[in-house]
C-alpha cells in the first residue's frame, strides 16, 4: 500500500482491528470466502476500498466462522464509507451481499451456518457494490492563527499556492498534503514549535461542497541554542560540541538542522547521527538541540580492483583508522599496483604506496569547525606509455568548508624524484609549489548523481629547482547531470576538462607534469596517454594544454541493470593555450549494475578518428560512474 494512502487510512485500519478483536472465538467449522469489489470507474477509489476492507485483508490468512464473516462485513460498512469520503464522494453508499443475500437480512446467519460444514465446497461469494455519486468540491479555505502575532506568519506561509484551492475535489489526501506544506513553511520560516491547533471540515450536501478551516499555532521565531551531544564512546565530546556549535545562534530551520547532521556524519567516525530538537524553548528563547551519535568500527580494510584493455589490471588495497587520536582524525594507508603484465614482468608494473591523514580539528589549534588539515605522503614507481618515474610526493593542505557545497584548500606540495622516456635514462628533478584548489558539488548524489552540477580544479604555482624554471599547472573539470524524465531512470551527463601549463617552456618541464589524454577517465577507445604530441620514436611526449569533453546517456533498463551510450573527445596541444587541431573522438556503450555502494560499470569504446598503433577498442571495468 502506498505510504500516503496508508497514512490517510490509518484511523480506519485501527477501527478495523478493533472490530476484528470483537469477533467471537472461531468455531472448529470455518467458512472460506472470496470477496469481489465491483469497479467504480475511479481507480484511486477502488484502491482505497480494497485497502480499508477487512473482508479483503483477512480472507486468506485468517479463516473464520459464518458469524465472523458477517462481523467483518458489518465492520466494513463504516470503513467503506470513510474511504468514499476520503476520495471526495461524500454522498456515496455501499452494499454488501453474502451468497447473494444483502447484509442485514434477517436469518442470514442461519442461512450461512450449513455452508461451513460442506467440505470441498466453493468459497462463499461476498460481493461489494459501491454507488459513489458525484464528487464534492472545495468551496472555501480559511487559515487563522491562535494569536494576532502569529497571523502574519500564517498569511506569509499561504501567500504562495500550497496545493489546494477552491474548486478542487474534496479529497482527504490533498487537504492533508496542503496542511503539511503550510506547516513546513512555518517551520522553515524559523518557527520551531509550529503546530496545527485545529482543522475543521464542513460538508454542505445540498451544494455538494466542503469548506476547510485551519487554526495554526506558529509559536515564536527562535534561533538554535548551543547543541548538546550524546552517545559517543571514543570520540572527544568537547570536539563534537565544537563541530556542532556552528549552528548556534542561527535562525531555526529543518533544512539547516539536517545539514548540520550531515556535516557531523561526514566526519567519518559514525554509523549514524540523529538530530533531536526540544519541544520547548530555553530561558533565552532559543531552541535546544541534541545530536545523538552511534560510532562506527574504528578500523576498516578494503580492496578496489579495476581493468582496462590498454592499461591493464590494477588493484588497490587500503587500511583506514577513523578515529586515530579521539577527534575523528582519519589515517588511510594504501598500496596500489597497476599495469600488471602490460609491459612485461612485475618489475615493469606501476606501484604506489603511502598514506593520507585528515584532521578536522587541525591539531587542536582552534581554527573552527570549518577547517581541516589534509596531509599526504606517497612513494611512486611508474612505468607508463609516456614516461618512467620514481618519486616521493608530499602535500600539506589546509581545507576550508564555506558551505555544504563549496570547499577550498591551499598548501605546499613537493615532488622529488627522477623521470624520463620509457626504458630510457631517468633524469633527477625537484619541484616545490603551493596548491590552490577547490570543489563545488551541487549534485543530489556523490556516487550516482542525477541532477545538479559539480566542479573541481587546482592551480599550483611551482618551481623546478633543476631547471630553475617557474611554471603553474592549471586543471579544472566540471560536470552536469539532467534527469530527463524526472524519475532517475534516464540521465544525461556531460563533462568538460581544461588544462594548461602556464608560463611553461615545455622541454624544461618533466614529462610527468605534462598533459596527456586517452583511456578510461579521459577519451575511451584510445590507448592510455596516446593522444597528443609524440617524440622522434613515436612515444607520447605530452603537451602544455588539454581539452576534454564527454557526453553520456545513462538509462535504467530493468531492476538494477542499466545501460549507457557515450561520446568522448580530447586534444593535447604544445602551447599553454587550448588547441583542438589534433582532436580525437571515441564512442561506445556500456552496462551498469547498480548496488548500494554505487554502480559497477563495464564500457566498450572505439576510436572514431584512428591513429597509428592504436588498439581497435578499449574495455573498461570498475566501480562507480565514469564521471
Coordinates of C-alpha atoms in Angstrom, one line a residue:
X1 CA 0.0 0.0 0.0
X2 CA 1.4 3.5 -0.8
X3 CA 2.7 5.3 2.2
X4 CA 0.3 8.3 1.7
X5 CA -2.7 6.0 1.3
X6 CA -1.7 4.1 4.5
X7 CA -1.3 7.3 6.4
X8 CA -4.7 8.6 5.2
X9 CA -6.5 5.4 6.0
X10 CA -4.7 4.6 9.3
X11 CA -7.7 5.6 11.5
X12 CA -9.9 3.3 9.5
X13 CA -7.5 0.4 9.8
X14 CA -7.3 0.9 13.6
X15 CA -11.1 0.7 13.7
X16 CA -10.9 -2.4 11.6
X17 CA -8.6 -4.1 14.0
X18 CA -10.9 -3.2 16.9
X19 CA -13.8 -4.8 15.0
X20 CA -11.8 -7.9 14.4
X21 CA -10.9 -8.1 18.1
X22 CA -14.6 -8.1 19.0
X23 CA -15.4 -11.2 16.8
X24 CA -16.4 -14.3 18.7
X25 CA -13.9 -17.0 19.1
X26 CA -13.8 -19.1 15.9
X27 CA -15.6 -22.5 15.9
X28 CA -13.9 -25.6 14.5
X29 CA -16.1 -25.2 11.4
X30 CA -14.8 -22.2 9.3
X31 CA -16.3 -20.7 6.2
X32 CA -13.9 -19.8 3.4
X33 CA -15.0 -16.9 1.2
X34 CA -13.9 -14.8 -1.7
X35 CA -14.5 -11.0 -2.0
X36 CA -15.3 -9.2 -5.2
X37 CA -15.4 -5.4 -5.1
X38 CA -17.2 -4.1 -8.2
X39 CA -15.1 -1.5 -10.1
X40 CA -16.3 2.1 -9.6
X41 CA -14.6 3.7 -12.6
X42 CA -12.3 5.6 -10.2
X43 CA -9.0 3.6 -9.8
X44 CA -7.9 5.6 -6.8
X45 CA -11.2 4.9 -5.1
X46 CA -11.0 1.2 -6.0
X47 CA -7.6 1.0 -4.3
X48 CA -8.8 2.8 -1.2
X49 CA -11.8 0.5 -0.9
X50 CA -9.6 -2.6 -1.1
X51 CA -7.1 -1.0 1.3
X52 CA -9.6 -0.5 4.1
X53 CA -11.6 -3.7 3.7
X54 CA -11.0 -6.3 6.4
X55 CA -13.0 -8.8 4.3
X56 CA -10.3 -8.4 1.7
X57 CA -7.3 -8.3 4.1
X58 CA -8.3 -11.4 6.1
X59 CA -10.0 -13.7 3.6
X60 CA -6.9 -15.9 3.2
X61 CA -4.7 -15.6 6.3
X62 CA -7.5 -15.6 8.9
X63 CA -10.3 -18.1 8.2
X64 CA -13.4 -17.5 10.3
X65 CA -16.8 -18.8 11.1
X66 CA -20.1 -17.7 9.4
X67 CA -20.6 -15.3 12.3
X68 CA -17.1 -14.0 11.8
X69 CA -17.7 -13.3 8.1
X70 CA -20.8 -11.3 9.0
X71 CA -18.9 -9.4 11.7
X72 CA -16.2 -8.4 9.2
X73 CA -18.8 -7.3 6.7
X74 CA -20.6 -5.2 9.3
X75 CA -17.3 -3.5 10.2
X76 CA -16.6 -2.9 6.5
X77 CA -19.7 -0.8 6.1
X78 CA -18.2 2.1 8.1
X79 CA -14.7 1.6 6.6
X80 CA -16.0 1.7 3.0
X81 CA -18.0 4.9 3.8
X82 CA -14.9 6.5 5.2
X83 CA -12.9 5.5 2.0
X84 CA -15.6 7.1 -0.1
X85 CA -15.4 10.3 1.9
X86 CA -11.6 10.3 1.7
X87 CA -11.8 10.4 -2.1
X88 CA -14.5 13.2 -2.1
X89 CA -17.6 11.1 -2.6
X90 CA -19.5 12.3 0.5
X91 CA -22.9 11.2 -0.8
X92 CA -21.7 7.7 -1.8
X93 CA -23.0 4.4 -0.4
X94 CA -22.1 0.7 -0.4
X95 CA -23.9 -2.6 -0.4
X96 CA -22.5 -5.9 0.7
X97 CA -24.1 -9.3 -0.2
X98 CA -23.1 -12.7 1.1
X99 CA -24.1 -15.6 -1.2
X100 CA -26.4 -13.1 -2.9
X101 CA -28.2 -12.1 0.3
X102 CA -27.8 -8.5 1.4
X103 CA -26.1 -7.9 4.7
X104 CA -28.6 -7.2 7.4
X105 CA -31.2 -9.6 6.1
X106 CA -33.0 -11.5 9.0
X107 CA -31.9 -15.1 9.3
X108 CA -28.6 -14.5 7.3
X109 CA -26.5 -16.3 10.0
X110 CA -28.8 -19.4 9.9
X111 CA -28.5 -19.4 6.1
X112 CA -24.7 -19.4 6.2
X113 CA -24.1 -21.9 9.0
X114 CA -24.9 -25.0 7.0
X115 CA -22.3 -23.9 4.4
X116 CA -19.5 -24.2 7.0
X117 CA -20.0 -28.0 7.2
X118 CA -19.7 -28.6 3.5
X119 CA -16.2 -29.9 2.9
X120 CA -14.7 -29.1 -0.5
X121 CA -17.5 -26.6 -1.4
X122 CA -16.8 -23.4 -3.3
X123 CA -15.9 -20.4 -1.1
X124 CA -18.7 -18.2 -0.1
X125 CA -19.2 -15.4 -2.6
X126 CA -19.0 -11.9 -1.0
X127 CA -19.8 -9.0 -3.3
X128 CA -19.3 -5.4 -2.5
X129 CA -21.0 -2.8 -4.7
X130 CA -20.4 0.9 -4.3
X131 CA -22.5 3.8 -5.6
X132 CA -20.0 6.7 -5.5
X133 CA -22.3 9.5 -6.6
X134 CA -20.9 12.9 -7.7
X135 CA -17.6 14.1 -6.3
X136 CA -17.8 17.1 -3.9
X137 CA -15.7 20.2 -4.4
X138 CA -13.7 22.5 -2.1
X139 CA -15.8 25.7 -1.6
X140 CA -13.7 27.7 0.8
X141 CA -10.3 27.7 2.7
X142 CA -9.8 29.6 5.9
X143 CA -6.4 30.0 7.6
X144 CA -6.2 31.5 11.1
X145 CA -3.6 31.8 13.8
X146 CA -4.2 31.3 17.5
X147 CA -2.6 34.7 18.3
X148 CA -2.7 38.0 16.4
X149 CA 1.1 37.9 16.2
X150 CA 1.0 34.6 14.5
X151 CA -1.4 35.7 11.8
X152 CA 1.2 37.4 9.8
X153 CA 3.4 34.3 9.7
X154 CA 0.3 32.2 8.6
X155 CA -0.5 34.7 5.9
X156 CA 3.0 34.7 4.6
X157 CA 3.0 30.9 4.5
X158 CA -0.2 30.9 2.5
X159 CA 1.0 33.7 0.2
X160 CA 2.1 31.2 -2.5
X161 CA 0.0 28.3 -3.8
X162 CA 0.1 25.3 -1.4
X163 CA -1.6 22.6 -3.4
X164 CA -5.2 23.2 -2.6
X165 CA -7.7 25.8 -4.0
X166 CA -11.5 26.3 -4.3
X167 CA -12.9 24.1 -7.0
X168 CA -10.6 21.2 -6.3
X169 CA -12.1 17.8 -5.4
X170 CA -12.9 17.5 -1.7
X171 CA -10.4 14.6 -1.2
X172 CA -8.7 14.0 2.1
X173 CA -5.2 13.5 0.8
X174 CA -4.8 16.9 -0.8
X175 CA -6.1 18.5 2.3
X176 CA -3.5 16.7 4.5
X177 CA -0.8 17.5 1.9
X178 CA -1.7 21.2 2.0
X179 CA -1.7 21.2 5.7
X180 CA 1.8 19.6 5.8
X181 CA 3.1 22.1 3.3
X182 CA 1.8 25.1 5.2
X183 CA 3.3 23.7 8.4
X184 CA 6.6 23.1 6.7
X185 CA 6.7 26.7 5.6
X186 CA 6.1 27.9 9.1
X187 CA 9.0 25.7 10.3
X188 CA 11.3 26.9 7.5
X189 CA 10.4 30.5 8.5
X190 CA 12.0 29.9 11.9
X191 CA 9.0 28.8 14.0
X192 CA 10.3 25.5 15.5
X193 CA 7.2 25.0 17.7
X194 CA 4.6 25.5 14.9
X195 CA 1.7 23.1 15.1
X196 CA -1.8 22.7 13.7
X197 CA -4.1 23.6 16.6
X198 CA -7.3 22.6 14.9
X199 CA -8.7 21.6 11.5
X200 CA -12.4 21.8 10.7
X201 CA -14.1 20.5 7.6
X202 CA -17.8 21.4 6.9
X203 CA -19.7 19.5 4.3
X204 CA -22.7 21.0 2.6
X205 CA -24.6 18.2 1.0
X206 CA -27.1 20.5 -0.8
X207 CA -24.3 22.3 -2.7
X208 CA -22.0 19.2 -2.7
X209 CA -19.1 21.2 -1.3
X210 CA -16.7 21.2 1.6
X211 CA -15.1 24.1 3.5
X212 CA -11.8 23.6 5.3
X213 CA -10.7 25.8 8.1
X214 CA -7.3 25.6 9.8
X215 CA -6.1 27.1 13.1
X216 CA -2.3 27.2 13.3
X217 CA -0.2 28.0 16.4
X218 CA 3.1 29.2 14.8
X219 CA 4.8 30.0 18.1
X220 CA 7.8 32.4 18.2
X221 CA 10.7 32.7 15.8
X222 CA 13.8 31.2 17.5
X223 CA 17.5 30.5 17.0
X224 CA 19.4 27.4 17.8
X225 CA 20.9 27.1 21.3
X226 CA 24.3 25.6 21.9
X227 CA 23.8 21.9 20.7
X228 CA 24.3 19.0 23.1
X229 CA 25.9 15.7 22.2
X230 CA 25.4 12.2 23.4
X231 CA 26.1 8.6 22.6
X232 CA 29.8 8.8 21.8
X233 CA 32.2 6.4 23.4
X234 CA 35.7 7.1 21.9
X235 CA 35.3 10.5 20.2
X236 CA 36.0 13.5 22.4
X237 CA 32.7 15.1 23.4
X238 CA 34.3 18.6 23.5
X239 CA 35.5 18.2 19.9
X240 CA 31.9 17.2 18.8
X241 CA 30.4 20.1 20.6
X242 CA 32.7 22.4 18.8
X243 CA 31.9 20.8 15.5
X244 CA 28.1 21.1 16.2
X245 CA 28.3 24.6 17.5
X246 CA 28.4 26.1 14.0
X247 CA 24.6 26.3 14.1
X248 CA 24.5 28.1 17.4
X249 CA 22.7 31.5 17.1
X250 CA 21.4 30.8 13.6
X251 CA 17.7 31.0 13.0
X252 CA 16.0 27.7 13.2
X253 CA 15.1 25.7 10.0
X254 CA 14.7 22.0 9.5
X255 CA 17.0 22.2 6.4
X256 CA 19.8 23.8 8.4
X257 CA 19.5 21.2 11.2
X258 CA 19.6 18.4 8.6
X259 CA 22.7 20.0 7.0
X260 CA 24.4 20.1 10.4
X261 CA 23.6 16.4 10.9
X262 CA 25.1 15.5 7.6
X263 CA 28.2 17.6 8.4
X264 CA 28.8 15.5 11.5
X265 CA 28.2 12.3 9.6
X266 CA 30.9 13.4 7.1
X267 CA 33.5 13.2 9.8
X268 CA 33.5 9.5 9.0
X269 CA 33.6 8.2 12.6
X270 CA 29.9 7.5 13.0
X271 CA 27.5 4.9 11.6
X272 CA 24.5 7.2 12.4
X273 CA 23.9 10.7 13.7
X274 CA 20.4 11.7 14.8
X275 CA 19.3 15.3 15.5
X276 CA 16.7 15.8 18.2
X277 CA 15.1 19.2 18.7
X278 CA 13.4 20.0 22.1
X279 CA 9.7 20.7 22.3
X280 CA 10.1 24.0 24.1
X281 CA 12.5 26.9 24.1
X282 CA 15.1 27.6 26.8
X283 CA 15.0 30.6 29.1
X284 CA 16.8 32.7 26.5
X285 CA 14.2 31.9 23.9
X286 CA 16.4 29.6 21.9
X287 CA 15.8 26.0 20.7
X288 CA 17.9 23.3 22.4
X289 CA 19.1 20.6 20.0
X290 CA 20.8 17.3 20.8
X291 CA 22.9 15.2 18.4
X292 CA 23.0 11.5 19.2
X293 CA 25.9 9.6 17.8
X294 CA 26.5 5.9 17.1
X295 CA 30.2 5.2 16.3
X296 CA 31.4 3.0 13.5
X297 CA 34.2 0.4 13.9
X298 CA 37.4 2.4 14.2
X299 CA 39.3 0.4 11.6
X300 CA 38.4 -0.7 8.1
X301 CA 40.0 -2.6 5.2
X302 CA 39.1 -2.6 1.6
X303 CA 40.1 -3.7 -1.9
X304 CA 39.3 -1.8 -5.2
X305 CA 40.0 -3.6 -8.5
X306 CA 39.8 -2.1 -12.0
X307 CA 40.7 -3.2 -15.5
X308 CA 41.3 -1.5 -18.9
X309 CA 42.4 -3.4 -22.0
X310 CA 45.1 -0.9 -22.9
X311 CA 46.2 -0.1 -19.4
X312 CA 45.9 -3.5 -17.8
X313 CA 44.5 -4.7 -14.5
X314 CA 45.0 -2.7 -11.3
X315 CA 44.2 -3.3 -7.7
X316 CA 44.3 -1.0 -4.7
X317 CA 44.1 -2.1 -1.1
X318 CA 43.7 0.2 1.9
X319 CA 43.6 0.2 5.7
X320 CA 41.9 3.0 7.5
X321 CA 41.6 4.2 11.1
X322 CA 38.6 6.6 11.5
X323 CA 39.4 8.0 15.0
X324 CA 43.1 7.9 15.5
X325 CA 43.5 10.3 18.5
X326 CA 39.9 10.7 19.6
X327 CA 38.9 13.7 17.4
X328 CA 37.8 11.8 14.3
X329 CA 41.3 12.0 12.8
X330 CA 41.4 9.7 9.8
X331 CA 44.5 7.9 8.7
X332 CA 44.3 6.0 5.4
X333 CA 47.2 3.8 4.3
X334 CA 47.0 2.4 0.8
X335 CA 49.0 0.5 -1.8
X336 CA 48.3 0.1 -5.5
X337 CA 49.8 -2.0 -8.2
X338 CA 48.7 -1.3 -11.8
X339 CA 49.5 -2.3 -15.4
X340 CA 50.1 -5.9 -14.2
X341 CA 51.6 -7.8 -17.1
X342 CA 51.1 -5.0 -19.6
X343 CA 54.8 -4.1 -20.1
X344 CA 56.2 -7.4 -19.2
X345 CA 57.1 -8.7 -15.7
X346 CA 56.2 -7.3 -12.3
X347 CA 59.3 -5.1 -12.4
X348 CA 57.6 -3.2 -15.2
X349 CA 54.4 -2.6 -13.4
X350 CA 53.4 0.6 -11.7
X351 CA 53.4 0.8 -7.9
X352 CA 52.1 3.4 -5.4
X353 CA 52.3 3.2 -1.6
X354 CA 51.6 5.8 1.1
X355 CA 49.0 7.4 3.2
X356 CA 46.7 10.3 3.8
X357 CA 45.9 12.0 7.1
X358 CA 42.9 14.1 7.7
X359 CA 42.5 16.1 10.9
X360 CA 39.2 18.0 11.3
X361 CA 40.5 19.7 14.5
X362 CA 43.7 21.0 12.7
X363 CA 45.9 19.7 15.6
X364 CA 43.7 21.3 18.2
X365 CA 44.6 24.8 17.0
X366 CA 41.0 26.1 17.4
X367 CA 40.6 27.4 13.9
X368 CA 36.9 26.4 13.9
X369 CA 34.8 23.5 12.7
X370 CA 35.0 24.7 9.1
X371 CA 38.8 24.0 8.9
X372 CA 40.6 20.7 8.3
X373 CA 44.1 19.6 7.7
X374 CA 44.8 17.1 4.9
X375 CA 48.4 15.7 4.6
X376 CA 49.7 13.0 2.3
X377 CA 53.0 11.2 1.6
X378 CA 53.4 8.7 -1.2
X379 CA 56.2 6.8 -2.9
X380 CA 55.7 6.1 -6.6
X381 CA 57.2 3.8 -9.2
X382 CA 55.5 4.4 -12.6
X383 CA 56.1 2.6 -15.8
X384 CA 53.7 4.1 -18.4
X385 CA 53.4 4.6 -22.1
X386 CA 54.7 8.2 -21.9
X387 CA 57.4 8.1 -19.2
X388 CA 59.1 6.2 -16.4
X389 CA 59.2 7.8 -13.0
X390 CA 60.4 7.1 -9.5
X391 CA 59.4 9.7 -6.9
X392 CA 58.3 10.7 -3.5
X393 CA 55.4 13.2 -3.2
X394 CA 54.0 15.1 -0.2
X395 CA 51.4 17.7 0.5
X396 CA 50.1 19.6 3.5
X397 CA 46.8 21.4 2.8
X398 CA 44.5 23.5 4.9
X399 CA 40.9 22.9 3.8
X400 CA 38.1 25.4 4.5
X401 CA 34.5 24.4 4.0
X402 CA 32.5 27.5 3.2
X403 CA 29.1 25.8 2.7
X404 CA 27.7 22.3 2.2
X405 CA 28.7 22.6 -1.5
X406 CA 31.9 24.7 -1.6
X407 CA 35.3 23.7 -0.2
X408 CA 38.6 25.4 -0.9
X409 CA 42.1 24.3 0.0
X410 CA 45.7 25.6 -0.1
X411 CA 49.1 24.5 1.0
X412 CA 52.6 23.4 -0.1
X413 CA 53.3 20.4 -2.3
X414 CA 56.6 18.8 -3.1
X415 CA 57.7 16.2 -5.8
X416 CA 61.2 14.8 -5.7
X417 CA 62.4 12.1 -8.0
X418 CA 63.6 11.2 -11.4
X419 CA 61.7 10.7 -14.7
X420 CA 62.4 10.1 -18.4
X421 CA 61.2 8.4 -21.6
X422 CA 60.0 4.8 -21.2
X423 CA 63.1 2.5 -21.0
X424 CA 65.4 5.5 -21.1
X425 CA 67.7 7.3 -18.7
X426 CA 65.9 8.8 -15.7
X427 CA 66.8 12.4 -15.0
X428 CA 66.5 13.7 -11.4
X429 CA 64.1 16.6 -10.7
X430 CA 63.0 18.6 -7.6
X431 CA 59.7 20.5 -7.7
X432 CA 58.0 22.5 -5.0
X433 CA 54.9 24.6 -5.2
X434 CA 51.8 25.9 -3.5
X435 CA 48.5 24.4 -4.5
X436 CA 45.3 26.5 -4.6
X437 CA 42.3 24.2 -5.2
X438 CA 38.6 23.9 -4.6
X439 CA 35.5 21.9 -5.4
X440 CA 31.8 22.6 -5.7
X441 CA 29.2 19.9 -5.6
X442 CA 25.6 20.7 -6.2
X443 CA 24.5 17.2 -7.2
X444 CA 22.0 15.0 -5.5
X445 CA 24.3 12.0 -5.0
X446 CA 28.0 11.5 -4.6
X447 CA 28.2 8.1 -6.3
X448 CA 25.3 8.2 -8.8
X449 CA 24.2 11.8 -9.5
X450 CA 21.0 12.5 -11.4
X451 CA 20.6 16.3 -11.0
X452 CA 22.9 19.3 -10.5
X453 CA 26.5 20.0 -11.3
X454 CA 29.9 19.8 -9.8
X455 CA 33.3 21.3 -10.5
X456 CA 36.8 21.0 -9.1
X457 CA 40.2 22.4 -10.0
X458 CA 43.6 23.4 -8.9
X459 CA 46.3 25.9 -9.7
X460 CA 49.8 25.1 -8.5
X461 CA 52.5 27.7 -8.9
X462 CA 55.7 25.7 -8.9
X463 CA 59.4 25.9 -9.1
X464 CA 61.7 23.4 -10.8
X465 CA 65.0 23.5 -8.9
X466 CA 67.0 21.6 -11.5
X467 CA 65.9 23.8 -14.4
X468 CA 65.4 27.0 -12.3
X469 CA 62.1 27.3 -14.1
X470 CA 58.8 28.6 -12.7
X471 CA 55.6 27.2 -14.1
X472 CA 52.0 26.8 -12.9
X473 CA 49.9 23.7 -13.8
X474 CA 46.2 24.6 -14.1
X475 CA 43.5 21.9 -14.4
X476 CA 39.7 22.3 -14.0
X477 CA 36.8 19.9 -14.5
X478 CA 33.1 20.5 -14.5
X479 CA 30.2 18.1 -15.0
X480 CA 26.4 18.4 -15.0
X481 CA 23.6 15.9 -14.8
X482 CA 20.0 16.1 -16.1
X483 CA 17.2 13.8 -15.0
X484 CA 15.3 13.8 -18.4
X485 CA 12.0 12.2 -17.2
X486 CA 12.2 13.2 -13.5
X487 CA 12.3 9.6 -12.2
X488 CA 16.1 8.9 -12.1
X489 CA 15.8 6.4 -14.9
X490 CA 17.1 8.4 -17.9
X491 CA 20.1 10.6 -17.1
X492 CA 22.0 12.8 -19.5
X493 CA 25.5 13.6 -18.1
X494 CA 28.1 15.9 -19.6
X495 CA 31.7 16.7 -18.5
X496 CA 34.4 19.1 -19.7
X497 CA 38.1 19.5 -18.7
X498 CA 40.7 22.1 -19.5
X499 CA 44.4 22.2 -18.5
X500 CA 47.3 24.5 -19.1
X501 CA 50.9 24.7 -18.1
X502 CA 51.0 28.4 -17.5
X503 CA 54.4 30.1 -18.0
X504 CA 56.0 26.8 -19.1
X505 CA 58.8 26.2 -21.5
X506 CA 57.7 22.6 -22.4
X507 CA 61.1 21.0 -22.9
X508 CA 62.1 22.1 -19.4
X509 CA 59.1 20.5 -17.7
X510 CA 59.4 16.9 -16.6
X511 CA 57.3 14.5 -18.6
X512 CA 55.0 13.5 -15.7
X513 CA 54.0 17.2 -15.3
X514 CA 52.7 17.5 -18.9
X515 CA 49.2 16.7 -20.1
X516 CA 48.1 13.5 -21.8
X517 CA 44.7 12.2 -23.0
X518 CA 43.3 8.8 -23.8
X519 CA 42.0 5.8 -21.8
X520 CA 39.5 5.4 -19.0
X521 CA 38.5 8.7 -17.4
X522 CA 39.6 10.6 -20.5
X523 CA 38.8 9.6 -24.1
X524 CA 37.6 6.0 -24.1
X525 CA 38.5 3.9 -27.1
X526 CA 42.0 5.3 -27.3
X527 CA 45.1 3.8 -25.6
X528 CA 46.2 5.3 -22.4
X529 CA 48.1 8.6 -22.8
X530 CA 48.2 8.1 -26.6
X531 CA 46.5 11.4 -27.6
X532 CA 48.9 14.3 -28.1
X533 CA 52.4 15.2 -29.2
X534 CA 54.9 12.4 -29.8
X535 CA 58.7 12.2 -29.8
X536 CA 61.1 11.0 -32.5
X537 CA 60.4 7.3 -31.9
X538 CA 56.6 7.8 -31.8
X539 CA 56.2 7.7 -28.0
X540 CA 53.7 10.1 -26.3
X541 CA 55.7 13.1 -25.0
X542 CA 52.9 15.2 -23.5
X543 CA 51.7 18.7 -24.1
X544 CA 51.2 22.0 -22.4
X545 CA 47.4 22.2 -22.8
X546 CA 44.5 19.8 -22.5
X547 CA 40.8 19.9 -23.7
X548 CA 38.4 17.1 -23.0
X549 CA 34.6 16.6 -23.3
X550 CA 32.2 13.7 -22.6
X551 CA 28.5 13.2 -23.2
X552 CA 26.9 10.1 -21.7
X553 CA 23.2 8.9 -21.7
X554 CA 22.5 6.6 -18.8
X555 CA 19.3 4.5 -18.9
X556 CA 17.9 2.1 -16.3
X557 CA 16.7 -0.9 -18.2
X558 CA 15.3 -3.4 -15.7
X559 CA 15.7 -3.5 -12.0
X560 CA 19.3 -2.8 -11.0
X561 CA 20.5 -3.2 -14.6
X562 CA 21.2 -0.2 -16.8
X563 CA 23.0 0.8 -20.0
X564 CA 24.9 3.8 -21.3
X565 CA 25.9 5.3 -24.6
X566 CA 28.7 7.8 -24.7
X567 CA 30.9 10.0 -26.8
X568 CA 34.3 11.3 -25.6
X569 CA 36.6 13.8 -27.2
X570 CA 40.0 15.2 -26.3
X571 CA 43.0 17.1 -27.6
X572 CA 46.5 17.9 -26.3
X573 CA 48.5 20.9 -27.6
X574 CA 52.1 22.0 -27.4
X575 CA 51.3 25.6 -26.2
X576 CA 49.6 26.6 -23.0
X577 CA 46.6 27.9 -24.9
X578 CA 44.0 25.3 -25.7
X579 CA 44.5 23.7 -29.1
X580 CA 42.0 21.3 -30.7
X581 CA 43.8 20.8 -34.0
X582 CA 44.5 17.1 -33.1
X583 CA 41.1 16.4 -31.6
X584 CA 40.3 12.7 -31.2
X585 CA 36.8 11.3 -30.7
X586 CA 35.7 8.0 -29.2
X587 CA 32.3 6.4 -28.7
X588 CA 30.8 3.3 -27.2
X589 CA 28.3 1.6 -25.0
X590 CA 28.3 0.0 -21.6
X591 CA 26.4 -1.8 -18.8
X592 CA 25.7 -0.8 -15.3
X593 CA 24.8 -2.9 -12.3
X594 CA 23.5 -0.7 -9.5
X595 CA 24.5 -1.6 -5.9
X596 CA 24.2 0.1 -2.6
X597 CA 27.8 1.4 -2.8
X598 CA 27.4 2.6 -6.4
X599 CA 27.2 1.2 -9.9
X600 CA 29.6 -1.4 -11.2
X601 CA 30.4 -0.4 -14.8
X602 CA 31.7 -2.1 -17.9
X603 CA 32.2 0.1 -21.0
X604 CA 33.5 -0.7 -24.5
X605 CA 34.8 2.3 -26.5
X606 CA 36.1 2.5 -30.1
X607 CA 38.2 5.3 -31.7
X608 CA 36.3 7.3 -34.3
X609 CA 39.5 9.0 -35.5
X610 CA 42.1 6.3 -35.9
X611 CA 45.7 7.0 -35.1
X612 CA 48.9 4.9 -35.6
X613 CA 49.3 1.8 -33.5
X614 CA 46.0 2.4 -31.5
X615 CA 44.0 -0.6 -30.3
X616 CA 40.8 -1.2 -32.2
X617 CA 38.7 -0.9 -29.0
X618 CA 39.0 -0.5 -25.2
X619 CA 37.3 -2.3 -22.4
X620 CA 36.9 -0.5 -19.1
X621 CA 35.6 -2.2 -15.9
X622 CA 35.4 -0.5 -12.5
X623 CA 33.2 0.7 -9.6
X624 CA 31.2 4.0 -9.8
X625 CA 30.1 6.0 -12.8
X626 CA 32.7 7.1 -15.3
X627 CA 32.2 10.7 -14.0

